[in-house]
XYZ file of C-alpha atoms in Angstrom:
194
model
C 12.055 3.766 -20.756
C 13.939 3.424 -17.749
C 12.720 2.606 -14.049
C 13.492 5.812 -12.704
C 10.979 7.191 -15.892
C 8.404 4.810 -14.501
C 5.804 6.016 -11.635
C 6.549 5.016 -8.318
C 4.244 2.575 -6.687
C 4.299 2.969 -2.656
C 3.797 -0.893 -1.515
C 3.185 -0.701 2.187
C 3.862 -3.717 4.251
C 1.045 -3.396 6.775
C 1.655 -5.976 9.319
C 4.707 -5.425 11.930
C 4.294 -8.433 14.470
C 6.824 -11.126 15.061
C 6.215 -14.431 12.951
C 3.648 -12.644 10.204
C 3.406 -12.929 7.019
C 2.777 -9.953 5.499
C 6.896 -9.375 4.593
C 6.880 -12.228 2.317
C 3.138 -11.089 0.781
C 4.814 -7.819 0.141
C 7.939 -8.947 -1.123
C 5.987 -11.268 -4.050
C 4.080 -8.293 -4.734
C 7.042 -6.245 -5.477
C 8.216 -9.313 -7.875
C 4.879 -8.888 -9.630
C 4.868 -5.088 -9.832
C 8.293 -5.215 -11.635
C 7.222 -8.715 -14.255
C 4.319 -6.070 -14.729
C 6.911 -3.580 -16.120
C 4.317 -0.218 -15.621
C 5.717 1.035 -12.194
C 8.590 1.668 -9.989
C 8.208 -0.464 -7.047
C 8.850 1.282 -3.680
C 8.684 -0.815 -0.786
C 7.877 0.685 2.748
C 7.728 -2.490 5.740
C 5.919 -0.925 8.180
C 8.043 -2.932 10.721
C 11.201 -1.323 9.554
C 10.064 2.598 9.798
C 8.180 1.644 13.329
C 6.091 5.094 13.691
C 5.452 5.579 17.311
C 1.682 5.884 17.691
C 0.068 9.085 16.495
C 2.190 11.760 18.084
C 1.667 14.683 16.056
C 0.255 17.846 17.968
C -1.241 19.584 14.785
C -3.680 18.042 12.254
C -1.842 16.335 9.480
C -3.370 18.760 7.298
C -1.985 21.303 7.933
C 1.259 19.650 6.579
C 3.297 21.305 10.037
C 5.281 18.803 11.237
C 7.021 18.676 14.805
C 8.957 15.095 14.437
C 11.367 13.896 12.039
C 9.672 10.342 11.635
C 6.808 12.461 10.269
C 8.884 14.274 7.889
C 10.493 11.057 6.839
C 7.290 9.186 5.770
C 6.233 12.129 4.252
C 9.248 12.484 2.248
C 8.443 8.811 1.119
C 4.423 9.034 0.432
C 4.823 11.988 -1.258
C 7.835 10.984 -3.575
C 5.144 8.340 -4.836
C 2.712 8.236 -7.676
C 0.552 5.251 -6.745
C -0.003 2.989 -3.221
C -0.988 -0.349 -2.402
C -2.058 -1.712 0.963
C -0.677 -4.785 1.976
C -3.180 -5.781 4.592
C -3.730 -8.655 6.781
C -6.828 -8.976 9.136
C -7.105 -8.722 12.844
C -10.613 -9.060 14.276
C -12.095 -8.208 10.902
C -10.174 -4.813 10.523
C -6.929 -3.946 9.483
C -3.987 -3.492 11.235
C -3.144 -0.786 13.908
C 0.259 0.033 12.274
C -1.445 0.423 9.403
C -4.467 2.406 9.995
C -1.401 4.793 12.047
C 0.943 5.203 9.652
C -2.476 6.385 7.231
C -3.364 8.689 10.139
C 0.286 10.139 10.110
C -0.757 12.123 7.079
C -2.923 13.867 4.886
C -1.649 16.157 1.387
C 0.603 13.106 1.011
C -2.328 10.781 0.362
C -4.385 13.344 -1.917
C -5.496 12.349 -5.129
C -3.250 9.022 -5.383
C -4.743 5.545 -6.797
C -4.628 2.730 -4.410
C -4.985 -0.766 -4.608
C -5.147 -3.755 -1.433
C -3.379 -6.811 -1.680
C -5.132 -8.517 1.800
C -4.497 -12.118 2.772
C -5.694 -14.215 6.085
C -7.674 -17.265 6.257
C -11.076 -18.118 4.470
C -11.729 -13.770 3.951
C -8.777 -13.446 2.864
C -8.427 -10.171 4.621
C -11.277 -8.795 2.790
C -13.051 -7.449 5.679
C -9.711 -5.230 6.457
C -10.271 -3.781 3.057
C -13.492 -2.754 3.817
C -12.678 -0.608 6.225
C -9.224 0.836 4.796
C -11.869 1.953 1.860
C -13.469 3.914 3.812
C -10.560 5.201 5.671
C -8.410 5.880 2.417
C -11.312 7.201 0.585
C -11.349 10.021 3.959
C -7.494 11.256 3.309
C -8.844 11.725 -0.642
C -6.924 8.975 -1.903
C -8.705 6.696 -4.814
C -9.593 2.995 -3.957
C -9.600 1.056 -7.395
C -12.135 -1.818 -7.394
C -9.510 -4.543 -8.273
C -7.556 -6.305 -5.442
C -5.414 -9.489 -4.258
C -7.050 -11.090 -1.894
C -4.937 -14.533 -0.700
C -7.279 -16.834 1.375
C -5.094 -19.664 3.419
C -2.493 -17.476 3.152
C -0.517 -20.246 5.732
C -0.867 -22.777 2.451
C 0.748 -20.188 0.268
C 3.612 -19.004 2.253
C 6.205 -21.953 2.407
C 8.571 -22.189 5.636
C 11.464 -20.364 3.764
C 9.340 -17.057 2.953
C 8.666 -18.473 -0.529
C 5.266 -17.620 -1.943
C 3.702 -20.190 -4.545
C 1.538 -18.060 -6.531
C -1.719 -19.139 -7.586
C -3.464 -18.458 -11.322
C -6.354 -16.513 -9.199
C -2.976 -14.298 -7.282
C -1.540 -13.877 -10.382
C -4.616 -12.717 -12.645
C -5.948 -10.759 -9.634
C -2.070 -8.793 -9.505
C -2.074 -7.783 -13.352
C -5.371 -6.456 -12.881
C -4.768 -4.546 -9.811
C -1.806 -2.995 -11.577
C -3.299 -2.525 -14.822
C -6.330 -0.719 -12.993
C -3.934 1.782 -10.994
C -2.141 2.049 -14.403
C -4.910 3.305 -16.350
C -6.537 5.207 -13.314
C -3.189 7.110 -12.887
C -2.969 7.923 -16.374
C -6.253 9.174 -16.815
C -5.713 11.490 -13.031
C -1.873 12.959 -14.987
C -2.060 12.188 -18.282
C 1.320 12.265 -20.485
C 0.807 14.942 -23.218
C 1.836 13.515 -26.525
C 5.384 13.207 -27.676
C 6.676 12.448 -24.165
């Protein structure tokens, strides 16, 4: 089977300050998604695409979009099979990149799995996940129990962008992947013969 016969997982970098982290995060998690061998990894660095804030004058809904930054990301979502959050944690939430670029859209979301990789100190950026579960769960997409979560993230990142992977990041990845695997299989199942 080739990559491109592979579904595409969406990784989305979810951190766009100066000095963070979450590139590098992202970038190891794109390492693990292709060792896993189950998806196409499709990385989107929040950072890069830099979405203005929320400048839509119609409900994402109704899929009637006025700028081309909209149309772009919604190219990109919805050319995607799967999604995971890379999240850090500011003041116990997520992101406001992140929780914008979610806002940006709506049909695009529907019915996809998708898995958090979170890291920050001792929560590991577990509190962030709590609230992107609600919020994802809102735009219809499917949180799967399994995450990453990276505590001391600082420890784990080396000065060069290197990430030494733990046994706990490493378990935790395959059964991330293998849960939005099995979850996306069961939502579009392959008939036979395929």
């Amino acid at each position: 089977m080739s990559s491109s016969d592979l579904p595409r997982l969406l990784i989305v970098i979810g951190s766009s300050r100066p000095g963070r982290l979450g590139h590098h995060v992202g970038r190891w998690f794109e390492y693990r998604v292709r060792e896993h061998g189950q998806f196409e990894p499709v990385v989107a660095d929040l950072a890069e695409i830099a979405l203005p804030f929320f400048d839509e004058p119609r409900h994402p809904r109704l899929g009637d979009y006025a700028h081309q930054h909209t149309r772009d990301w919604a190219a990109l979502v919805g050319s995607t099979d799967a999604v995971v959050l890379v999240t850090p944690e500011y003041n116990h939430g997520p992101s406001a990149v992140l929780k914008n670029a979610i806002d940006f859209l709506h049909a695009e979301w529907r019915d996809k799995p998708v898995g958090f990789v979170s890291y920050g100190g001792v929560a590991a950026g577990t509190r962030a996940v709590q609230q992107l579960v609600q919020i994802v769960a809102t735009v219809r997409m499917i949180p799967v129990f399994d995450a990453v979560a990276i505590s001391g993230v600082r420890q784990v990142v080396g000065e060069g962008g290197e990430v030494a992977s733990t046994q706990s990041m490493d378990r935790s990845s395959i059964a991330l992947l293998d849960e939005l695997a099995r979850l996306l299989q069961q939502l579009h199942p392959v008939p036979a013969g395929n």
